[in-house]
């Protein structure tokens, strides 16, 4: 528990001559030491006690670093340096991505001392991310940011080395994606409940990511102009505006709008469980991401321009669209040559 320490200045008026600090005591090698946490400045004892209480409430049950560098401290130090490099060797979006991943890493292992960071800590973090159904590529992005900061920590000589970080294997770029056929879509719609049917149509005819669908609000749908404004708070993913498909326009207009959110499932995990129940019932493998991929696949197979497919899917990199949604056949190439 933190406490207060004071220092009286003889050069200041007696009424306001006391400078207060928040301090903590810890024992190292059998010696009791004092660590200064925060300088509160020249304030009254009452004001200092209020700030101390706030500090203790905020930091209750959090393990203390005891003056040693933690994972969180290393991230904060590196972030300051990284931010200074924006516009020179670092792009603004690259920094935004780093900041986005850093928050999650700090929440999970920010109070672990760098010297005590072990392989098991990293593996536990990977498992936590995989339990949220993140792709191997997404998990590896988190691990890359962690490795970046740990490399920096070695250069700063905070640690001599760090545990090995094993990246997860990525799918081959030419591996076909799993999508639903039109017949399977009809069967799923026929045997689904009201909420499941609403979600199926919403996903198949918008191609939203599971998280995007769970956060979509009615205020994001413009019925007069006929479009849906999909917003993403992840700097890795692009928000976009897509037209309302005629197949879901009436469904959306007639839907109950007592809740501010459009999807019947306010969490992507709940949506995944609902689709799994439908899979068991029909024997057709169905999950939120498969619905999104079905949307992109139908667009690509229908001959929609690749740029438009990428725009509607929210792909930041056009190569993603080429890799997973376009399967060029010999007849496609012959048709292209004949247009010359």
mmCIF file of C-alpha atoms in Angstrom:
data_model
loop_
_atom_site.group_PDB
_atom_site.id
_atom_site.type_symbol
_atom_site.label_atom_id
_atom_site.label_comp_id
_atom_site.label_asym_id
_atom_site.label_seq_id
_atom_site.Cartn_x
_atom_site.Cartn_y
_atom_site.Cartn_z
ATOM 1 C CA UNK A 1 0.000 0.000 0.000
ATOM 2 C CA UNK A 2 1.381 3.401 -0.987
ATOM 3 C CA UNK A 3 1.792 6.187 1.538
ATOM 4 C CA UNK A 4 2.669 9.890 1.645
ATOM 5 C CA UNK A 5 6.018 11.567 2.156
ATOM 6 C CA UNK A 6 6.666 15.288 2.505
ATOM 7 C CA UNK A 7 9.455 17.752 2.091
ATOM 8 C CA UNK A 8 9.288 21.220 3.650
ATOM 9 C CA UNK A 9 10.836 24.145 1.799
ATOM 10 C CA UNK A 10 12.231 26.967 3.935
ATOM 11 C CA UNK A 11 12.309 29.336 0.964
ATOM 12 C CA UNK A 12 8.518 29.317 0.508
ATOM 13 C CA UNK A 13 5.798 30.966 2.611
ATOM 14 C CA UNK A 14 4.794 28.844 5.607
ATOM 15 C CA UNK A 15 1.222 28.418 4.330
ATOM 16 C CA UNK A 16 2.334 26.646 1.155
ATOM 17 C CA UNK A 17 5.786 25.251 1.805
ATOM 18 C CA UNK A 18 5.131 21.501 1.926
ATOM 19 C CA UNK A 19 5.741 19.326 -1.140
ATOM 20 C CA UNK A 20 4.018 15.921 -1.071
ATOM 21 C CA UNK A 21 5.025 12.639 -2.724
ATOM 22 C CA UNK A 22 3.380 9.236 -3.124
ATOM 23 C CA UNK A 23 5.894 6.565 -2.125
ATOM 24 C CA UNK A 24 6.064 2.818 -1.616
ATOM 25 C CA UNK A 25 8.433 0.737 0.486
ATOM 26 C CA UNK A 26 9.873 -2.577 -0.690
ATOM 27 C CA UNK A 27 12.577 -4.955 0.439
ATOM 28 C CA UNK A 28 15.507 -5.879 -1.775
ATOM 29 C CA UNK A 29 18.323 -8.184 -0.633
ATOM 30 C CA UNK A 30 17.129 -7.805 2.928
ATOM 31 C CA UNK A 31 17.262 -4.010 2.804
ATOM 32 C CA UNK A 32 14.183 -1.819 3.076
ATOM 33 C CA UNK A 33 14.074 0.716 0.242
ATOM 34 C CA UNK A 34 11.808 3.598 -0.707
ATOM 35 C CA UNK A 35 10.434 4.092 -4.217
ATOM 36 C CA UNK A 36 9.033 7.490 -5.275
ATOM 37 C CA UNK A 37 5.884 6.957 -7.323
ATOM 38 C CA UNK A 38 4.577 10.475 -7.973
ATOM 39 C CA UNK A 39 5.400 14.089 -7.069
ATOM 40 C CA UNK A 40 2.124 15.772 -6.053
ATOM 41 C CA UNK A 41 3.645 19.246 -5.726
ATOM 42 C CA UNK A 42 3.000 21.943 -3.111
ATOM 43 C CA UNK A 43 -0.527 21.154 -1.933
ATOM 44 C CA UNK A 44 -2.342 20.755 1.378
ATOM 45 C CA UNK A 45 -2.283 17.535 3.379
ATOM 46 C CA UNK A 46 -6.003 17.024 2.710
ATOM 47 C CA UNK A 47 -5.522 17.322 -1.063
ATOM 48 C CA UNK A 48 -2.545 14.954 -0.911
ATOM 49 C CA UNK A 49 -4.619 12.337 0.968
ATOM 50 C CA UNK A 50 -7.365 12.502 -1.672
ATOM 51 C CA UNK A 51 -4.820 11.855 -4.460
ATOM 52 C CA UNK A 52 -3.236 9.050 -2.417
ATOM 53 C CA UNK A 53 -6.620 7.363 -1.940
ATOM 54 C CA UNK A 54 -7.287 7.570 -5.691
ATOM 55 C CA UNK A 55 -3.897 6.031 -6.420
ATOM 56 C CA UNK A 56 -4.411 3.163 -3.973
ATOM 57 C CA UNK A 57 -7.915 2.408 -5.303
ATOM 58 C CA UNK A 58 -6.661 2.369 -8.896
ATOM 59 C CA UNK A 59 -3.660 0.166 -8.095
ATOM 60 C CA UNK A 60 -5.235 -2.232 -5.575
ATOM 61 C CA UNK A 61 -4.435 -5.899 -6.316
ATOM 62 C CA UNK A 62 -2.014 -4.981 -9.102
ATOM 63 C CA UNK A 63 1.428 -6.555 -8.679
ATOM 64 C CA UNK A 64 4.104 -3.882 -8.266
ATOM 65 C CA UNK A 65 7.254 -3.689 -10.342
ATOM 66 C CA UNK A 66 9.361 -2.672 -7.281
ATOM 67 C CA UNK A 67 11.493 -0.360 -9.386
ATOM 68 C CA UNK A 68 12.252 -3.031 -11.986
ATOM 69 C CA UNK A 69 11.351 -2.773 -15.670
ATOM 70 C CA UNK A 70 8.092 -4.523 -16.561
ATOM 71 C CA UNK A 71 6.637 -5.478 -19.919
ATOM 72 C CA UNK A 72 4.255 -2.525 -19.644
ATOM 73 C CA UNK A 73 7.083 -0.087 -18.857
ATOM 74 C CA UNK A 74 9.062 -1.369 -21.837
ATOM 75 C CA UNK A 75 6.084 -0.865 -24.159
ATOM 76 C CA UNK A 76 5.521 2.674 -22.890
ATOM 77 C CA UNK A 77 9.196 3.578 -23.325
ATOM 78 C CA UNK A 78 9.354 2.090 -26.806
ATOM 79 C CA UNK A 79 6.072 3.806 -27.790
ATOM 80 C CA UNK A 80 7.580 7.232 -27.004
ATOM 81 C CA UNK A 81 10.558 6.507 -29.268
ATOM 82 C CA UNK A 82 8.350 4.995 -31.970
ATOM 83 C CA UNK A 83 6.049 8.028 -31.948
ATOM 84 C CA UNK A 84 9.004 10.350 -32.531
ATOM 85 C CA UNK A 85 9.844 8.375 -35.685
ATOM 86 C CA UNK A 86 6.437 9.040 -37.313
ATOM 87 C CA UNK A 87 6.915 10.793 -40.626
ATOM 88 C CA UNK A 88 10.553 9.729 -40.811
ATOM 89 C CA UNK A 89 10.861 5.935 -40.799
ATOM 90 C CA UNK A 90 7.432 5.081 -39.373
ATOM 91 C CA UNK A 91 4.098 5.677 -41.078
ATOM 92 C CA UNK A 92 1.209 7.028 -38.941
ATOM 93 C CA UNK A 93 -0.896 3.934 -39.652
ATOM 94 C CA UNK A 94 1.988 1.657 -38.615
ATOM 95 C CA UNK A 95 2.136 3.408 -35.264
ATOM 96 C CA UNK A 96 -1.661 3.182 -34.874
ATOM 97 C CA UNK A 97 -1.463 -0.575 -35.454
ATOM 98 C CA UNK A 98 1.335 -0.882 -32.877
ATOM 99 C CA UNK A 99 -0.698 1.116 -30.356
ATOM 100 C CA UNK A 100 -3.792 -1.042 -30.985
ATOM 101 C CA UNK A 101 -1.913 -4.293 -30.310
ATOM 102 C CA UNK A 102 0.052 -2.828 -27.394
ATOM 103 C CA UNK A 103 -3.070 -2.193 -25.324
ATOM 104 C CA UNK A 104 -4.015 -5.871 -25.405
ATOM 105 C CA UNK A 105 -0.480 -7.067 -24.601
ATOM 106 C CA UNK A 106 -0.152 -4.633 -21.690
ATOM 107 C CA UNK A 107 -3.536 -5.695 -20.306
ATOM 108 C CA UNK A 108 -2.474 -9.342 -20.395
ATOM 109 C CA UNK A 109 1.149 -9.217 -19.205
ATOM 110 C CA UNK A 110 2.003 -5.565 -18.572
ATOM 111 C CA UNK A 111 2.913 -6.133 -14.905
ATOM 112 C CA UNK A 112 5.225 -9.083 -15.560
ATOM 113 C CA UNK A 113 8.858 -8.169 -14.895
ATOM 114 C CA UNK A 114 10.935 -8.439 -18.057
ATOM 115 C CA UNK A 115 13.542 -10.530 -16.253
ATOM 116 C CA UNK A 116 10.818 -12.993 -15.213
ATOM 117 C CA UNK A 117 9.050 -13.221 -18.579
ATOM 118 C CA UNK A 118 8.901 -16.871 -19.605
ATOM 119 C CA UNK A 119 7.955 -18.957 -22.604
ATOM 120 C CA UNK A 120 4.767 -19.977 -20.775
ATOM 121 C CA UNK A 121 3.650 -16.323 -20.547
ATOM 122 C CA UNK A 122 3.863 -15.928 -24.310
ATOM 123 C CA UNK A 123 2.145 -19.257 -24.970
ATOM 124 C CA UNK A 124 -0.680 -18.354 -22.569
ATOM 125 C CA UNK A 125 -1.164 -15.078 -24.438
ATOM 126 C CA UNK A 126 -1.295 -16.924 -27.773
ATOM 127 C CA UNK A 127 -3.887 -19.335 -26.378
ATOM 128 C CA UNK A 128 -6.036 -16.449 -25.103
ATOM 129 C CA UNK A 129 -6.033 -14.884 -28.573
ATOM 130 C CA UNK A 130 -6.821 -18.186 -30.312
ATOM 131 C CA UNK A 131 -9.761 -18.736 -27.935
ATOM 132 C CA UNK A 132 -11.273 -15.593 -29.436
ATOM 133 C CA UNK A 133 -11.175 -17.256 -32.850
ATOM 134 C CA UNK A 134 -8.487 -14.906 -34.194
ATOM 135 C CA UNK A 135 -6.659 -16.099 -37.291
ATOM 136 C CA UNK A 136 -3.029 -17.201 -37.085
ATOM 137 C CA UNK A 137 -2.097 -14.086 -39.042
ATOM 138 C CA UNK A 138 -3.785 -11.828 -36.469
ATOM 139 C CA UNK A 139 -2.096 -13.626 -33.566
ATOM 140 C CA UNK A 140 1.284 -13.288 -35.278
ATOM 141 C CA UNK A 141 0.775 -9.530 -35.587
ATOM 142 C CA UNK A 142 0.485 -9.313 -31.798
ATOM 143 C CA UNK A 143 3.573 -11.490 -31.373
ATOM 144 C CA UNK A 144 5.534 -9.338 -33.841
ATOM 145 C CA UNK A 145 4.840 -6.209 -31.783
ATOM 146 C CA UNK A 146 5.872 -8.046 -28.602
ATOM 147 C CA UNK A 147 9.101 -9.214 -30.238
ATOM 148 C CA UNK A 148 9.801 -5.669 -31.433
ATOM 149 C CA UNK A 149 9.639 -4.317 -27.871
ATOM 150 C CA UNK A 150 11.656 -7.203 -26.429
ATOM 151 C CA UNK A 151 14.410 -6.605 -29.012
ATOM 152 C CA UNK A 152 14.413 -2.978 -27.900
ATOM 153 C CA UNK A 153 14.642 -4.100 -24.252
ATOM 154 C CA UNK A 154 17.725 -6.202 -25.014
ATOM 155 C CA UNK A 155 19.394 -3.215 -26.702
ATOM 156 C CA UNK A 156 18.581 -1.109 -23.630
ATOM 157 C CA UNK A 157 20.221 -3.867 -21.536
ATOM 158 C CA UNK A 158 17.125 -4.275 -19.407
ATOM 159 C CA UNK A 159 17.358 -8.003 -20.105
ATOM 160 C CA UNK A 160 20.178 -10.119 -21.592
ATOM 161 C CA UNK A 161 17.728 -12.109 -23.723
ATOM 162 C CA UNK A 162 14.054 -13.103 -23.903
ATOM 163 C CA UNK A 163 12.163 -16.394 -24.339
ATOM 164 C CA UNK A 164 11.688 -17.730 -27.831
ATOM 165 C CA UNK A 165 8.542 -16.521 -29.566
ATOM 166 C CA UNK A 166 7.099 -19.114 -31.934
ATOM 167 C CA UNK A 167 4.878 -17.721 -34.676
ATOM 168 C CA UNK A 168 1.828 -19.684 -35.753
ATOM 169 C CA UNK A 169 1.839 -21.280 -39.230
ATOM 170 C CA UNK A 170 0.012 -19.342 -41.930
ATOM 171 C CA UNK A 171 -2.284 -20.864 -44.500
ATOM 172 C CA UNK A 172 -0.911 -21.158 -48.002
ATOM 173 C CA UNK A 173 -2.025 -18.297 -50.185
ATOM 174 C CA UNK A 174 -3.338 -20.654 -52.862
ATOM 175 C CA UNK A 175 -5.432 -22.672 -50.428
ATOM 176 C CA UNK A 176 -9.124 -22.331 -51.352
ATOM 177 C CA UNK A 177 -11.364 -20.687 -48.777
ATOM 178 C CA UNK A 178 -14.422 -22.467 -47.387
ATOM 179 C CA UNK A 179 -17.689 -20.952 -48.578
ATOM 180 C CA UNK A 180 -21.343 -21.953 -48.683
ATOM 181 C CA UNK A 181 -23.033 -23.014 -51.913
ATOM 182 C CA UNK A 182 -26.369 -21.479 -52.870
ATOM 183 C CA UNK A 183 -28.070 -24.796 -52.072
ATOM 184 C CA UNK A 184 -26.523 -24.851 -48.587
ATOM 185 C CA UNK A 185 -27.629 -21.251 -48.014
ATOM 186 C CA UNK A 186 -31.225 -22.180 -48.882
ATOM 187 C CA UNK A 187 -31.148 -25.149 -46.469
ATOM 188 C CA UNK A 188 -29.715 -23.034 -43.633
ATOM 189 C CA UNK A 189 -32.338 -20.324 -44.136
ATOM 190 C CA UNK A 190 -35.122 -22.899 -44.260
ATOM 191 C CA UNK A 191 -34.144 -24.610 -41.000
ATOM 192 C CA UNK A 192 -33.034 -21.561 -39.001
ATOM 193 C CA UNK A 193 -34.906 -19.768 -36.234
ATOM 194 C CA UNK A 194 -35.933 -16.105 -36.484
ATOM 195 C CA UNK A 195 -32.705 -14.661 -35.013
ATOM 196 C CA UNK A 196 -30.513 -17.119 -36.911
ATOM 197 C CA UNK A 197 -32.256 -16.303 -40.203
ATOM 198 C CA UNK A 198 -31.899 -12.559 -39.612
ATOM 199 C CA UNK A 199 -28.172 -12.969 -38.881
ATOM 200 C CA UNK A 200 -27.600 -15.266 -41.875
ATOM 201 C CA UNK A 201 -29.119 -12.779 -44.313
ATOM 202 C CA UNK A 202 -27.381 -9.820 -42.687
ATOM 203 C CA UNK A 203 -23.964 -11.457 -43.039
ATOM 204 C CA UNK A 204 -24.395 -13.054 -46.460
ATOM 205 C CA UNK A 205 -25.658 -9.847 -48.072
ATOM 206 C CA UNK A 206 -23.256 -7.406 -46.394
ATOM 207 C CA UNK A 207 -20.041 -9.395 -45.912
ATOM 208 C CA UNK A 208 -19.354 -7.782 -42.541
ATOM 209 C CA UNK A 209 -16.732 -9.102 -40.176
ATOM 210 C CA UNK A 210 -18.264 -10.747 -37.068
ATOM 211 C CA UNK A 211 -17.127 -7.909 -34.783
ATOM 212 C CA UNK A 212 -18.457 -5.301 -37.228
ATOM 213 C CA UNK A 213 -21.887 -6.936 -37.316
ATOM 214 C CA UNK A 214 -22.132 -7.073 -33.513
ATOM 215 C CA UNK A 215 -21.390 -3.330 -33.309
ATOM 216 C CA UNK A 216 -23.601 -2.180 -36.185
ATOM 217 C CA UNK A 217 -26.227 0.311 -34.971
ATOM 218 C CA UNK A 218 -29.494 1.359 -36.604
ATOM 219 C CA UNK A 219 -28.108 4.874 -36.901
ATOM 220 C CA UNK A 220 -25.482 3.443 -39.271
ATOM 221 C CA UNK A 221 -28.184 2.456 -41.785
ATOM 222 C CA UNK A 222 -29.481 5.134 -44.139
ATOM 223 C CA UNK A 223 -32.729 3.787 -45.575
ATOM 224 C CA UNK A 224 -33.429 6.936 -47.627
ATOM 225 C CA UNK A 225 -30.152 6.768 -49.534
ATOM 226 C CA UNK A 226 -29.934 2.969 -49.371
ATOM 227 C CA UNK A 227 -26.575 2.281 -47.775
ATOM 228 C CA UNK A 228 -25.002 0.810 -44.640
ATOM 229 C CA UNK A 229 -22.091 2.582 -42.990
ATOM 230 C CA UNK A 230 -19.786 -0.090 -41.557
ATOM 231 C CA UNK A 231 -17.374 1.324 -38.990
ATOM 232 C CA UNK A 232 -14.229 -0.440 -37.756
ATOM 233 C CA UNK A 233 -12.243 0.690 -34.693
ATOM 234 C CA UNK A 234 -9.383 -1.628 -35.651
ATOM 235 C CA UNK A 235 -6.662 0.220 -37.620
ATOM 236 C CA UNK A 236 -5.865 -3.054 -39.382
ATOM 237 C CA UNK A 237 -9.360 -3.189 -40.854
ATOM 238 C CA UNK A 238 -11.087 -0.697 -43.110
ATOM 239 C CA UNK A 239 -14.530 0.702 -42.536
ATOM 240 C CA UNK A 240 -16.680 1.152 -45.620
ATOM 241 C CA UNK A 241 -20.064 2.059 -47.040
ATOM 242 C CA UNK A 242 -22.043 -0.629 -48.860
ATOM 243 C CA UNK A 243 -25.430 -0.506 -50.610
ATOM 244 C CA UNK A 244 -28.404 -2.233 -48.958
ATOM 245 C CA UNK A 245 -29.150 -5.413 -50.898
ATOM 246 C CA UNK A 246 -32.811 -5.704 -52.038
ATOM 247 C CA UNK A 247 -33.003 -9.155 -50.375
ATOM 248 C CA UNK A 248 -32.563 -7.641 -46.884
ATOM 249 C CA UNK A 249 -34.096 -4.168 -47.299
ATOM 250 C CA UNK A 250 -37.604 -5.171 -46.194
ATOM 251 C CA UNK A 251 -36.163 -7.321 -43.412
ATOM 252 C CA UNK A 252 -34.255 -4.340 -42.008
ATOM 253 C CA UNK A 253 -37.172 -1.919 -42.379
ATOM 254 C CA UNK A 254 -39.601 -4.227 -40.577
ATOM 255 C CA UNK A 255 -37.167 -5.286 -37.831
ATOM 256 C CA UNK A 256 -37.685 -4.387 -34.173
ATOM 257 C CA UNK A 257 -35.598 -1.277 -33.474
ATOM 258 C CA UNK A 258 -36.099 -1.130 -29.711
ATOM 259 C CA UNK A 259 -32.420 -2.081 -29.332
ATOM 260 C CA UNK A 260 -29.847 0.319 -30.778
ATOM 261 C CA UNK A 261 -27.891 -2.575 -32.313
ATOM 262 C CA UNK A 262 -28.967 -4.279 -35.541
ATOM 263 C CA UNK A 263 -27.687 -7.822 -35.031
ATOM 264 C CA UNK A 264 -29.626 -10.143 -32.691
ATOM 265 C CA UNK A 265 -26.243 -11.224 -31.319
ATOM 266 C CA UNK A 266 -24.437 -8.409 -29.495
ATOM 267 C CA UNK A 267 -21.251 -10.424 -29.273
ATOM 268 C CA UNK A 268 -19.423 -12.298 -32.037
ATOM 269 C CA UNK A 269 -18.971 -15.260 -29.658
ATOM 270 C CA UNK A 270 -22.762 -15.552 -29.241
ATOM 271 C CA UNK A 271 -23.164 -15.409 -33.021
ATOM 272 C CA UNK A 272 -20.612 -18.193 -33.440
ATOM 273 C CA UNK A 273 -22.474 -20.391 -30.937
ATOM 274 C CA UNK A 274 -25.804 -19.754 -32.685
ATOM 275 C CA UNK A 275 -24.311 -20.746 -36.044
ATOM 276 C CA UNK A 276 -22.771 -23.844 -34.480
ATOM 277 C CA UNK A 277 -26.204 -24.947 -33.225
ATOM 278 C CA UNK A 278 -27.517 -24.494 -36.761
ATOM 279 C CA UNK A 279 -24.595 -26.530 -38.115
ATOM 280 C CA UNK A 280 -25.463 -29.414 -35.796
ATOM 281 C CA UNK A 281 -29.093 -29.238 -36.883
ATOM 282 C CA UNK A 282 -28.426 -29.148 -40.658
ATOM 283 C CA UNK A 283 -25.089 -30.956 -40.964
ATOM 284 C CA UNK A 284 -23.721 -27.937 -42.863
ATOM 285 C CA UNK A 285 -20.623 -26.307 -41.380
ATOM 286 C CA UNK A 286 -21.496 -22.668 -40.758
ATOM 287 C CA UNK A 287 -19.783 -19.882 -38.835
ATOM 288 C CA UNK A 288 -19.728 -16.046 -39.040
ATOM 289 C CA UNK A 289 -16.484 -15.851 -41.004
ATOM 290 C CA UNK A 290 -17.698 -18.441 -43.494
ATOM 291 C CA UNK A 291 -20.751 -16.236 -44.152
ATOM 292 C CA UNK A 292 -18.484 -13.255 -44.810
ATOM 293 C CA UNK A 293 -16.277 -15.294 -47.142
ATOM 294 C CA UNK A 294 -19.374 -16.521 -48.971
ATOM 295 C CA UNK A 295 -20.305 -12.892 -49.684
ATOM 296 C CA UNK A 296 -16.861 -12.185 -51.167
ATOM 297 C CA UNK A 297 -16.797 -15.425 -53.140
ATOM 298 C CA UNK A 298 -20.201 -14.805 -54.753
ATOM 299 C CA UNK A 299 -19.069 -11.314 -55.799
ATOM 300 C CA UNK A 300 -15.844 -12.637 -57.325
ATOM 301 C CA UNK A 301 -17.541 -15.562 -59.108
ATOM 302 C CA UNK A 302 -20.161 -13.179 -60.524
ATOM 303 C CA UNK A 303 -17.445 -11.274 -62.365
ATOM 304 C CA UNK A 304 -17.415 -8.181 -60.140
ATOM 305 C CA UNK A 305 -14.258 -6.112 -60.641
ATOM 306 C CA UNK A 306 -11.550 -6.993 -58.108
ATOM 307 C CA UNK A 307 -11.285 -3.393 -56.913
ATOM 308 C CA UNK A 308 -15.017 -3.376 -56.108
ATOM 309 C CA UNK A 309 -14.770 -6.726 -54.304
ATOM 310 C CA UNK A 310 -11.909 -5.381 -52.185
ATOM 311 C CA UNK A 311 -13.854 -2.184 -51.460
ATOM 312 C CA UNK A 312 -16.999 -4.026 -50.368
ATOM 313 C CA UNK A 313 -15.022 -6.515 -48.272
ATOM 314 C CA UNK A 314 -12.966 -3.782 -46.623
ATOM 315 C CA UNK A 315 -9.621 -5.268 -47.664
ATOM 316 C CA UNK A 316 -6.780 -2.826 -46.938
ATOM 317 C CA UNK A 317 -4.539 -4.784 -49.320
ATOM 318 C CA UNK A 318 -5.800 -5.692 -52.793
ATOM 319 C CA UNK A 319 -3.511 -8.737 -52.698
ATOM 320 C CA UNK A 320 -5.809 -10.295 -50.083
ATOM 321 C CA UNK A 321 -8.652 -10.232 -52.608
ATOM 322 C CA UNK A 322 -6.485 -11.778 -55.319
ATOM 323 C CA UNK A 323 -5.155 -14.517 -53.029
ATOM 324 C CA UNK A 324 -8.387 -15.761 -51.541
ATOM 325 C CA UNK A 325 -11.291 -14.763 -53.763
ATOM 326 C CA UNK A 326 -10.076 -14.950 -57.361
ATOM 327 C CA UNK A 327 -9.412 -18.302 -58.987
ATOM 328 C CA UNK A 328 -8.212 -17.600 -62.508
ATOM 329 C CA UNK A 329 -8.914 -20.411 -64.954
ATOM 330 C CA UNK A 330 -7.596 -20.928 -68.482
ATOM 331 C CA UNK A 331 -10.877 -19.711 -69.995
ATOM 332 C CA UNK A 332 -10.542 -16.468 -68.006
ATOM 333 C CA UNK A 333 -7.114 -15.871 -69.510
ATOM 334 C CA UNK A 334 -8.320 -16.700 -73.049
ATOM 335 C CA UNK A 335 -11.222 -14.254 -72.629
ATOM 336 C CA UNK A 336 -8.813 -11.571 -71.449
ATOM 337 C CA UNK A 337 -6.489 -12.064 -74.451
ATOM 338 C CA UNK A 338 -9.421 -11.946 -76.883
ATOM 339 C CA UNK A 339 -10.325 -8.476 -75.590
ATOM 340 C CA UNK A 340 -7.021 -7.046 -76.910
#
